[in-house]
Amino acid sequence: MLILSFESSCDETSVAVTRDGIEVLSNEVLSQIDIFKDYGGVVPEISSREHVKGITLVYKKALEDAHVTMDDIDYVAVTCGPGLIGSLLTGINAAKTVALNYNKPLVGVNHLTGHIYSASIDHKVNYPALALLISGGHTELVYMEKDYSFKKLGSTSDDAVGEVFDKVARILNLPYPGGPLVDKLGKEGVPIYNLPHPMAYSNDYNFSFSGLKSATTKLLYDLEKDNIEYKREDIARSFEEAVASTLERKVKKALSEYKVNEVIVSGGSAANSVIRAKLSKESLGVDVTFPLMKYCGDNAAMIGISAYYKIKEGEIDDMNLSASSRLDL
Ligand code: KG4
Ligand code: ZN
């Protein structure tokens, strides 16, 4: 089964062609990151306009790279939420146009299931599995007994992991999106500062990261106020250590309650080196799958892979498909 998929929920315009929920034939990604560096974050109105500008070219390139035409495509899939409403609409309108024009069935995909299924690219997940999704907008811990079954165990009550990385990056004078830059800076540092591990020992699976951002701000403020020499590298590394240890603690708690064969860690912040090291097979005592780096951030390939499993459940949409900024699992 060949699926043509669209992703435009935030600041990446992406179109992919995937086969049978496992193989990626093409995955074109046009990022708006360079535009938003000057703004310190995504500006929704500008993002929607950039998606409109880029989507036709990205669509054509995705078909070209996969060496297929629309005649070969069986389904058209598209992210329908959660995300920025104007940005989502561009992808949905493009997908509807193509589906209508070529008479193909349309499938709306939840962006969060897309991130979870990025771990299924070139890899067969051994269920039951535990999925930890850490992106710019979401932090979710999910139990999956089998394919396309999602039991949400917990989520963040304030900032998402990627969001707190971006905020701490700003404190450290790094440009948007700061996650990768904090990662790079932290590699030169030592975790000498003890920052809080928020909610790590709470008796649930929820997270909270905004207090960690405040604690990091206060640490920097105190060091400067008292004229104490410090290295930004050490602060970055200490912050990463606090995030990674908190995630590790919650995953271990879930593993003690749910018997799983595999842990999946996905989303933009799954690219982080300290998190990757901390959530290892050695540490968790179970197989751990991180998607390839290029599939951690937003991309249409993961949407096509997730769509395959939704189609297998017999869930198809129609031209009434609408965008939803707040879609849960
Ligand atoms: O999944 P994603 O591309 O978009 C959302 O759906 O939100 O995630 C983007 C987030 C940004 O906050 C970015 O700073 C973070 O992922 N990120 C990282 C790293 N690379 C990207 N966070 C920590 N370490 C990284 N290496
Ligand atoms: Zn995302």
mmCIF file of C-alpha atoms and ligand atoms in Angstrom:
data_model
loop_
_atom_site.group_PDB
_atom_site.id
_atom_site.type_symbol
_atom_site.label_atom_id
_atom_site.label_comp_id
_atom_site.label_asym_id
_atom_site.label_seq_id
_atom_site.Cartn_x
_atom_site.Cartn_y
_atom_site.Cartn_z
ATOM 1 C CA MET A 1 0.000 0.000 0.000
ATOM 2 C CA LEU A 2 1.435 3.380 -1.032
ATOM 3 C CA ILE A 3 0.466 6.454 0.970
ATOM 4 C CA LEU A 4 1.097 10.085 0.071
ATOM 5 C CA SER A 5 1.210 12.125 3.286
ATOM 6 C CA PHE A 6 1.214 15.821 4.209
ATOM 7 C CA GLU A 7 2.491 17.462 7.432
ATOM 8 C CA SER A 8 2.169 21.195 8.119
ATOM 9 C CA SER A 9 1.163 21.461 11.796
ATOM 10 C CA CYS A 10 3.931 23.884 12.812
ATOM 11 C CA ASP A 11 7.017 25.200 11.039
ATOM 12 C CA GLU A 12 7.872 22.363 8.641
ATOM 13 C CA THR A 13 6.168 21.852 5.278
ATOM 14 C CA SER A 14 6.599 18.183 4.507
ATOM 15 C CA VAL A 15 5.277 15.624 2.027
ATOM 16 C CA ALA A 16 6.255 11.934 1.905
ATOM 17 C CA VAL A 17 5.537 8.688 0.125
ATOM 18 C CA THR A 18 5.564 5.598 2.368
ATOM 19 C CA ARG A 19 4.971 1.898 1.782
ATOM 20 C CA ASP A 20 3.097 -0.514 4.064
ATOM 21 C CA GLY A 21 3.669 1.277 7.353
ATOM 22 C CA ILE A 22 7.386 0.563 7.385
ATOM 23 C CA GLU A 23 9.263 1.959 4.392
ATOM 24 C CA VAL A 24 9.920 5.567 3.381
ATOM 25 C CA LEU A 25 10.223 6.118 -0.374
ATOM 26 C CA SER A 26 10.584 9.885 -0.072
ATOM 27 C CA ASN A 27 10.338 12.504 2.666
ATOM 28 C CA GLU A 28 10.657 16.127 1.600
ATOM 29 C CA VAL A 29 10.958 18.639 4.457
ATOM 30 C CA LEU A 30 10.995 22.400 3.952
ATOM 31 C CA SER A 31 11.835 24.035 7.286
ATOM 32 C CA GLN A 32 10.860 27.576 8.312
ATOM 33 C CA ILE A 33 13.412 27.624 11.139
ATOM 34 C CA ASP A 34 15.667 30.198 9.459
ATOM 35 C CA ILE A 35 12.743 32.625 9.170
ATOM 36 C CA PHE A 36 11.805 32.303 12.849
ATOM 37 C CA LYS A 37 15.355 32.664 14.241
ATOM 38 C CA ASP A 38 14.876 36.448 14.115
ATOM 39 C CA TYR A 39 11.565 36.251 15.958
ATOM 40 C CA GLY A 40 12.648 33.910 18.767
ATOM 41 C CA GLY A 41 9.751 31.546 18.005
ATOM 42 C CA VAL A 42 7.101 30.601 15.459
ATOM 43 C CA VAL A 43 4.746 33.377 14.286
ATOM 44 C CA PRO A 44 1.530 31.540 13.257
ATOM 45 C CA GLU A 45 0.451 33.966 10.519
ATOM 46 C CA ILE A 46 3.866 33.913 8.828
ATOM 47 C CA SER A 47 4.034 30.133 9.191
ATOM 48 C CA SER A 48 0.692 29.643 7.360
ATOM 49 C CA ARG A 49 1.824 31.863 4.505
ATOM 50 C CA GLU A 50 5.134 30.005 4.184
ATOM 51 C CA HIS A 51 3.284 26.665 4.014
ATOM 52 C CA VAL A 52 1.106 28.022 1.176
ATOM 53 C CA LYS A 53 4.237 29.178 -0.679
ATOM 54 C CA GLY A 54 6.097 25.882 -0.345
ATOM 55 C CA ILE A 55 3.593 23.056 -0.384
ATOM 56 C CA THR A 56 3.136 22.553 -4.161
ATOM 57 C CA LEU A 57 6.865 22.317 -4.750
ATOM 58 C CA VAL A 58 7.362 19.953 -1.810
ATOM 59 C CA TYR A 59 4.487 17.750 -3.040
ATOM 60 C CA LYS A 60 5.947 17.502 -6.551
ATOM 61 C CA LYS A 61 9.418 16.763 -5.222
ATOM 62 C CA ALA A 62 8.112 14.005 -2.906
ATOM 63 C CA LEU A 63 6.480 12.161 -5.842
ATOM 64 C CA GLU A 64 9.540 12.702 -7.998
ATOM 65 C CA ASP A 65 11.984 11.409 -5.360
ATOM 66 C CA ALA A 66 9.832 8.310 -4.779
ATOM 67 C CA HIS A 67 9.692 7.696 -8.558
ATOM 68 C CA VAL A 68 5.918 7.357 -8.452
ATOM 69 C CA THR A 69 2.933 9.214 -9.913
ATOM 70 C CA MET A 70 -0.479 9.818 -8.325
ATOM 71 C CA ASP A 71 -1.751 6.730 -10.182
ATOM 72 C CA ASP A 72 0.452 4.575 -7.914
ATOM 73 C CA ILE A 73 -0.859 6.145 -4.692
ATOM 74 C CA ASP A 74 -3.565 4.263 -2.719
ATOM 75 C CA TYR A 75 -4.356 6.775 0.052
ATOM 76 C CA VAL A 76 -3.742 10.439 0.844
ATOM 77 C CA ALA A 77 -2.973 11.155 4.522
ATOM 78 C CA VAL A 78 -2.649 14.474 6.319
ATOM 79 C CA THR A 79 -2.003 15.797 9.836
ATOM 80 C CA CYS A 80 -5.309 17.193 11.131
ATOM 81 C CA GLY A 81 -4.112 18.265 14.625
ATOM 82 C CA PRO A 82 -2.929 19.223 17.112
ATOM 83 C CA GLY A 83 -1.038 22.244 15.794
ATOM 84 C CA LEU A 84 -1.374 25.802 14.541
ATOM 85 C CA ILE A 85 -4.765 26.079 12.927
ATOM 86 C CA GLY A 86 -3.730 28.139 9.873
ATOM 87 C CA SER A 87 -0.718 25.922 9.239
ATOM 88 C CA LEU A 88 -2.782 22.734 9.572
ATOM 89 C CA LEU A 89 -5.371 24.083 7.123
ATOM 90 C CA THR A 90 -2.801 24.480 4.355
ATOM 91 C CA GLY A 91 -1.853 20.797 4.559
ATOM 92 C CA ILE A 92 -5.492 19.702 4.831
ATOM 93 C CA ASN A 93 -6.564 21.786 1.832
ATOM 94 C CA ALA A 94 -3.661 20.487 -0.246
ATOM 95 C CA ALA A 95 -4.432 16.869 0.729
ATOM 96 C CA LYS A 96 -8.146 17.301 -0.009
ATOM 97 C CA THR A 97 -7.391 18.847 -3.404
ATOM 98 C CA VAL A 98 -5.106 15.964 -4.373
ATOM 99 C CA ALA A 99 -7.502 13.315 -3.000
ATOM 100 C CA LEU A 100 -10.471 14.827 -4.836
ATOM 101 C CA ASN A 101 -8.577 15.380 -8.049
ATOM 102 C CA TYR A 102 -7.194 11.839 -8.233
ATOM 103 C CA ASN A 103 -10.130 10.133 -6.531
ATOM 104 C CA LYS A 104 -8.135 8.742 -3.578
ATOM 105 C CA PRO A 105 -9.440 8.061 -0.051
ATOM 106 C CA LEU A 106 -8.404 10.637 2.572
ATOM 107 C CA VAL A 107 -7.067 9.845 6.063
ATOM 108 C CA GLY A 108 -6.599 12.429 8.826
ATOM 109 C CA VAL A 109 -3.710 11.688 11.188
ATOM 110 C CA ASN A 110 -3.180 12.845 14.769
ATOM 111 C CA HIS A 111 0.280 14.479 14.877
ATOM 112 C CA LEU A 112 1.038 12.730 18.191
ATOM 113 C CA THR A 113 0.418 9.260 16.745
ATOM 114 C CA GLY A 114 2.664 10.350 13.883
ATOM 115 C CA HIS A 115 5.541 11.045 16.300
ATOM 116 C CA ILE A 116 4.973 7.716 18.053
ATOM 117 C CA TYR A 117 4.987 5.879 14.702
ATOM 118 C CA SER A 118 8.250 7.533 13.627
ATOM 119 C CA ALA A 119 9.808 4.699 15.663
ATOM 120 C CA SER A 120 8.155 2.204 13.270
ATOM 121 C CA ILE A 121 10.073 3.456 10.238
ATOM 122 C CA ASP A 122 12.227 0.508 9.097
ATOM 123 C CA HIS A 123 11.495 -1.148 12.433
ATOM 124 C CA LYS A 124 8.815 -3.560 13.665
ATOM 125 C CA VAL A 125 7.830 -2.574 17.212
ATOM 126 C CA ASN A 126 7.510 -5.502 19.591
ATOM 127 C CA TYR A 127 4.274 -4.793 21.492
ATOM 128 C CA PRO A 128 3.249 -4.211 24.214
ATOM 129 C CA ALA A 129 5.321 -1.030 24.247
ATOM 130 C CA LEU A 130 5.699 2.148 26.243
ATOM 131 C CA ALA A 131 5.931 5.356 24.199
ATOM 132 C CA LEU A 132 7.489 8.555 25.527
ATOM 133 C CA LEU A 133 6.771 11.502 23.245
ATOM 134 C CA ILE A 134 8.905 14.597 23.910
ATOM 135 C CA SER A 135 8.440 17.413 21.415
ATOM 136 C CA GLY A 136 8.149 21.194 21.371
ATOM 137 C CA GLY A 137 4.434 21.084 22.121
ATOM 138 C CA HIS A 138 3.943 17.776 23.939
ATOM 139 C CA THR A 139 5.257 15.482 26.646
ATOM 140 C CA GLU A 140 3.222 12.284 26.836
ATOM 141 C CA LEU A 141 3.741 8.839 28.314
ATOM 142 C CA VAL A 142 1.601 6.262 26.519
ATOM 143 C CA TYR A 143 1.046 2.530 26.965
ATOM 144 C CA MET A 144 0.435 0.622 23.730
ATOM 145 C CA GLU A 145 -0.815 -2.913 24.210
ATOM 146 C CA LYS A 146 -0.830 -3.438 20.443
ATOM 147 C CA ASP A 147 -0.688 -1.474 17.201
ATOM 148 C CA TYR A 148 -2.836 1.627 17.153
ATOM 149 C CA SER A 149 -3.981 1.315 20.760
ATOM 150 C CA PHE A 150 -3.074 4.307 22.923
ATOM 151 C CA LYS A 151 -3.548 4.448 26.676
ATOM 152 C CA LYS A 152 -2.322 7.818 27.866
ATOM 153 C CA LEU A 153 -0.644 7.425 31.261
ATOM 154 C CA GLY A 154 0.408 11.018 31.792
ATOM 155 C CA SER A 155 1.464 14.311 30.233
ATOM 156 C CA THR A 156 2.957 17.652 31.200
ATOM 157 C CA SER A 157 0.923 20.032 33.293
ATOM 158 C CA ASP A 158 2.836 23.063 31.956
ATOM 159 C CA ASP A 159 5.834 23.275 29.592
ATOM 160 C CA ALA A 160 6.705 20.475 27.186
ATOM 161 C CA VAL A 161 10.272 19.117 27.133
ATOM 162 C CA GLY A 162 11.197 20.843 23.843
ATOM 163 C CA GLU A 163 9.585 24.055 25.052
ATOM 164 C CA VAL A 164 11.665 24.144 28.246
ATOM 165 C CA PHE A 165 14.814 23.447 26.188
ATOM 166 C CA ASP A 166 13.937 26.443 24.009
ATOM 167 C CA LYS A 167 13.273 28.666 27.044
ATOM 168 C CA VAL A 168 16.499 27.678 28.803
ATOM 169 C CA ALA A 169 18.335 28.283 25.513
ATOM 170 C CA ARG A 170 17.015 31.841 25.542
ATOM 171 C CA ILE A 171 18.292 32.310 29.116
ATOM 172 C CA LEU A 172 21.683 31.128 27.858
ATOM 173 C CA ASN A 173 21.510 33.612 24.956
ATOM 174 C CA LEU A 174 21.086 30.976 22.278
ATOM 175 C CA PRO A 175 18.782 31.532 19.269
ATOM 176 C CA TYR A 176 15.526 29.677 18.499
ATOM 177 C CA PRO A 177 15.064 26.715 18.384
ATOM 178 C CA GLY A 178 17.485 26.255 21.227
ATOM 179 C CA GLY A 179 17.139 22.510 21.882
ATOM 180 C CA PRO A 180 19.927 21.407 19.523
ATOM 181 C CA LEU A 181 22.182 24.270 20.712
ATOM 182 C CA VAL A 182 21.735 23.431 24.409
ATOM 183 C CA ASP A 183 22.621 19.860 23.440
ATOM 184 C CA LYS A 184 25.789 21.037 21.665
ATOM 185 C CA LEU A 185 26.803 23.398 24.492
ATOM 186 C CA GLY A 186 26.134 20.749 27.157
ATOM 187 C CA LYS A 187 28.550 18.329 25.479
ATOM 188 C CA GLU A 188 31.397 20.641 26.581
ATOM 189 C CA GLY A 189 30.075 20.916 30.142
ATOM 190 C CA VAL A 190 29.899 18.960 33.400
ATOM 191 C CA PRO A 191 26.648 18.570 35.408
ATOM 192 C CA ILE A 192 28.024 20.267 38.535
ATOM 193 C CA TYR A 193 24.811 22.104 39.515
ATOM 194 C CA ASN A 194 21.979 20.374 41.320
ATOM 195 C CA LEU A 195 18.775 21.475 39.635
ATOM 196 C CA PRO A 196 15.353 20.177 40.729
ATOM 197 C CA HIS A 197 13.845 17.039 39.204
ATOM 198 C CA PRO A 198 10.252 18.292 39.061
ATOM 199 C CA MET A 199 7.547 15.767 39.946
ATOM 200 C CA ALA A 200 10.012 12.930 39.482
ATOM 201 C CA TYR A 201 8.704 11.221 42.605
ATOM 202 C CA SER A 202 5.022 12.154 42.312
ATOM 203 C CA ASN A 203 2.723 9.160 42.426
ATOM 204 C CA ASP A 204 1.521 9.532 38.842
ATOM 205 C CA TYR A 205 2.888 9.741 35.303
ATOM 206 C CA ASN A 206 2.604 13.485 34.869
ATOM 207 C CA PHE A 207 5.404 15.964 34.307
ATOM 208 C CA SER A 208 6.068 19.632 35.057
ATOM 209 C CA PHE A 209 8.996 21.550 33.597
ATOM 210 C CA SER A 210 8.280 25.233 34.127
ATOM 211 C CA GLY A 211 9.778 25.149 37.661
ATOM 212 C CA LEU A 212 13.001 23.764 36.226
ATOM 213 C CA LYS A 213 13.171 26.721 33.865
ATOM 214 C CA SER A 214 12.723 29.101 36.844
ATOM 215 C CA ALA A 215 15.377 27.239 38.857
ATOM 216 C CA THR A 216 17.838 27.520 35.948
ATOM 217 C CA THR A 217 17.092 31.239 35.614
ATOM 218 C CA LYS A 218 17.643 31.709 39.358
ATOM 219 C CA LEU A 219 20.904 29.743 39.276
ATOM 220 C CA LEU A 220 22.265 32.022 36.558
ATOM 221 C CA TYR A 221 20.999 35.130 38.361
ATOM 222 C CA ASP A 222 22.626 34.092 41.662
ATOM 223 C CA LEU A 223 25.952 33.245 40.022
ATOM 224 C CA GLU A 224 26.070 36.638 38.310
ATOM 225 C CA LYS A 225 24.866 38.555 41.380
ATOM 226 C CA ASP A 226 27.561 36.964 43.572
ATOM 227 C CA ASN A 227 30.215 37.430 40.882
ATOM 228 C CA ILE A 228 30.925 33.714 40.794
ATOM 229 C CA GLU A 229 32.686 32.474 37.680
ATOM 230 C CA TYR A 230 30.713 29.905 35.745
ATOM 231 C CA LYS A 231 30.594 28.158 32.396
ATOM 232 C CA ARG A 232 27.354 28.212 30.381
ATOM 233 C CA GLU A 233 28.350 24.714 29.245
ATOM 234 C CA ASP A 234 28.023 23.426 32.845
ATOM 235 C CA ILE A 235 24.616 25.055 33.275
ATOM 236 C CA ALA A 236 23.372 23.557 29.996
ATOM 237 C CA ARG A 237 24.633 20.119 30.966
ATOM 238 C CA SER A 238 23.163 20.315 34.492
ATOM 239 C CA PHE A 239 19.793 21.330 33.038
ATOM 240 C CA GLU A 240 19.846 18.433 30.546
ATOM 241 C CA GLU A 241 20.770 16.059 33.349
ATOM 242 C CA ALA A 242 17.715 17.190 35.382
ATOM 243 C CA VAL A 243 15.348 16.719 32.409
ATOM 244 C CA ALA A 244 16.802 13.348 31.416
ATOM 245 C CA SER A 245 16.787 11.997 34.996
ATOM 246 C CA THR A 246 13.163 13.062 35.455
ATOM 247 C CA LEU A 247 12.146 11.287 32.251
ATOM 248 C CA GLU A 248 14.156 8.207 33.250
ATOM 249 C CA ARG A 249 12.468 8.080 36.648
ATOM 250 C CA LYS A 250 8.940 8.251 35.162
ATOM 251 C CA VAL A 251 9.691 5.660 32.492
ATOM 252 C CA LYS A 252 11.092 3.309 35.155
ATOM 253 C CA LYS A 253 7.970 3.805 37.265
ATOM 254 C CA ALA A 254 5.789 2.905 34.270
ATOM 255 C CA LEU A 255 7.967 -0.138 33.544
ATOM 256 C CA SER A 256 7.379 -1.398 37.071
ATOM 257 C CA GLU A 257 3.614 -1.286 36.482
ATOM 258 C CA TYR A 258 3.344 -2.237 32.810
ATOM 259 C CA LYS A 259 5.110 -5.252 31.358
ATOM 260 C CA VAL A 260 6.401 -4.177 27.939
ATOM 261 C CA ASN A 261 8.852 -5.506 25.370
ATOM 262 C CA GLU A 262 10.040 -2.171 24.123
ATOM 263 C CA VAL A 263 10.270 1.519 24.992
ATOM 264 C CA ILE A 264 9.841 4.067 22.182
ATOM 265 C CA VAL A 265 11.186 7.607 22.616
ATOM 266 C CA SER A 266 10.161 10.064 19.891
ATOM 267 C CA GLY A 267 9.590 13.761 19.115
ATOM 268 C CA GLY A 268 12.043 16.630 18.539
ATOM 269 C CA SER A 269 13.792 16.276 21.912
ATOM 270 C CA ALA A 270 14.372 12.547 21.333
ATOM 271 C CA ALA A 271 17.368 13.845 19.351
ATOM 272 C CA ASN A 272 19.000 14.949 22.617
ATOM 273 C CA SER A 273 22.254 13.146 23.434
ATOM 274 C CA VAL A 274 21.880 13.191 27.249
ATOM 275 C CA ILE A 275 18.300 11.882 27.018
ATOM 276 C CA ARG A 276 19.426 9.169 24.580
ATOM 277 C CA ALA A 277 22.192 8.092 26.942
ATOM 278 C CA LYS A 278 19.966 8.137 30.022
ATOM 279 C CA LEU A 279 17.081 6.202 28.435
ATOM 280 C CA SER A 280 19.276 3.382 27.183
ATOM 281 C CA LYS A 281 18.629 -0.362 27.161
ATOM 282 C CA GLU A 282 21.290 -0.745 29.887
ATOM 283 C CA SER A 283 19.504 1.719 32.118
ATOM 284 C CA LEU A 284 15.911 0.592 31.475
ATOM 285 C CA GLY A 285 16.535 -3.146 31.108
ATOM 286 C CA VAL A 286 14.328 -3.382 28.018
ATOM 287 C CA ASP A 287 14.797 -2.681 24.281
ATOM 288 C CA VAL A 288 14.682 1.037 23.527
ATOM 289 C CA THR A 289 13.955 2.520 20.100
ATOM 290 C CA PHE A 290 14.797 6.074 19.127
ATOM 291 C CA PRO A 291 13.870 7.121 15.575
ATOM 292 C CA LEU A 292 16.705 8.197 13.284
ATOM 293 C CA MET A 293 17.568 11.860 13.937
ATOM 294 C CA LYS A 294 15.899 12.972 10.693
ATOM 295 C CA TYR A 295 12.580 11.494 11.872
ATOM 296 C CA CYS A 296 12.640 13.040 15.393
ATOM 297 C CA GLY A 297 11.460 16.479 14.249
ATOM 298 C CA ASP A 298 8.268 17.082 12.281
ATOM 299 C CA ASN A 299 8.094 15.182 9.000
ATOM 300 C CA ALA A 300 5.435 13.684 6.731
ATOM 301 C CA ALA A 301 6.965 10.183 6.655
ATOM 302 C CA MET A 302 5.807 9.512 10.235
ATOM 303 C CA ILE A 303 2.300 10.697 9.230
ATOM 304 C CA GLY A 304 2.190 8.203 6.351
ATOM 305 C CA ILE A 305 3.429 5.374 8.594
ATOM 306 C CA SER A 306 0.816 6.177 11.257
ATOM 307 C CA ALA A 307 -1.916 6.481 8.593
ATOM 308 C CA TYR A 308 -1.221 2.894 7.485
ATOM 309 C CA TYR A 309 -2.117 1.571 10.947
ATOM 310 C CA LYS A 310 -5.217 3.773 11.157
ATOM 311 C CA ILE A 311 -6.348 2.442 7.748
ATOM 312 C CA LYS A 312 -5.749 -1.123 8.997
ATOM 313 C CA GLU A 313 -8.197 -0.342 11.830
ATOM 314 C CA GLY A 314 -10.734 0.559 9.124
ATOM 315 C CA GLU A 315 -10.709 4.257 10.019
ATOM 316 C CA ILE A 316 -10.985 6.397 6.876
ATOM 317 C CA ASP A 317 -12.079 10.040 6.694
ATOM 318 C CA ASP A 318 -13.805 12.067 4.007
ATOM 319 C CA MET A 319 -13.933 15.617 2.662
ATOM 320 C CA ASN A 320 -15.473 16.803 5.953
ATOM 321 C CA LEU A 321 -12.100 16.336 7.655
ATOM 322 C CA SER A 322 -11.300 19.479 9.625
ATOM 323 C CA ALA A 323 -8.284 20.899 11.458
ATOM 324 C CA SER A 324 -8.176 20.769 15.234
ATOM 325 C CA SER A 325 -5.641 22.792 17.198
ATOM 326 C CA ARG A 326 -6.204 20.698 20.340
ATOM 327 C CA LEU A 327 -6.436 17.048 19.484
ATOM 328 C CA ASP A 328 -5.678 14.474 22.189
ATOM 329 C CA LEU A 329 -4.538 10.900 21.679
HETATM 330 O O1 KG4 B 1 8.721 17.385 17.270
HETATM 331 P P1 KG4 B 1 9.135 18.770 16.954
HETATM 332 O O2 KG4 B 1 9.912 19.001 15.692
HETATM 333 O O3 KG4 B 1 7.915 19.740 16.898
HETATM 334 C C1 KG4 B 1 6.780 19.636 17.691
HETATM 335 O O4 KG4 B 1 5.876 18.837 17.354
HETATM 336 O O5 KG4 B 1 6.770 20.344 18.712
HETATM 337 O O6 KG4 B 1 9.968 19.293 18.204
HETATM 338 C C2 KG4 B 1 10.633 20.511 18.207
HETATM 339 C C3 KG4 B 1 11.337 20.658 19.554
HETATM 340 C C4 KG4 B 1 11.917 22.040 19.759
HETATM 341 O O7 KG4 B 1 11.464 22.550 20.987
HETATM 342 C C5 KG4 B 1 13.418 21.770 19.785
HETATM 343 O O8 KG4 B 1 14.155 22.656 20.603
HETATM 344 C C6 KG4 B 1 13.476 20.355 20.321
HETATM 345 O O9 KG4 B 1 12.400 19.714 19.671
HETATM 346 N N1 KG4 B 1 14.765 19.716 19.999
HETATM 347 C C7 KG4 B 1 15.672 19.322 20.924
HETATM 348 C C8 KG4 B 1 16.794 18.818 20.218
HETATM 349 N N2 KG4 B 1 16.519 18.909 18.880
HETATM 350 C C9 KG4 B 1 15.275 19.460 18.765
HETATM 351 N N3 KG4 B 1 15.621 19.346 22.279
HETATM 352 C C10 KG4 B 1 16.698 18.871 22.939
HETATM 353 N N4 KG4 B 1 17.802 18.406 22.324
HETATM 354 C C11 KG4 B 1 17.902 18.347 20.987
HETATM 355 N N5 KG4 B 1 19.010 17.874 20.391
HETATM 356 ZN ZN ZN B 2 5.823 17.494 16.192
#
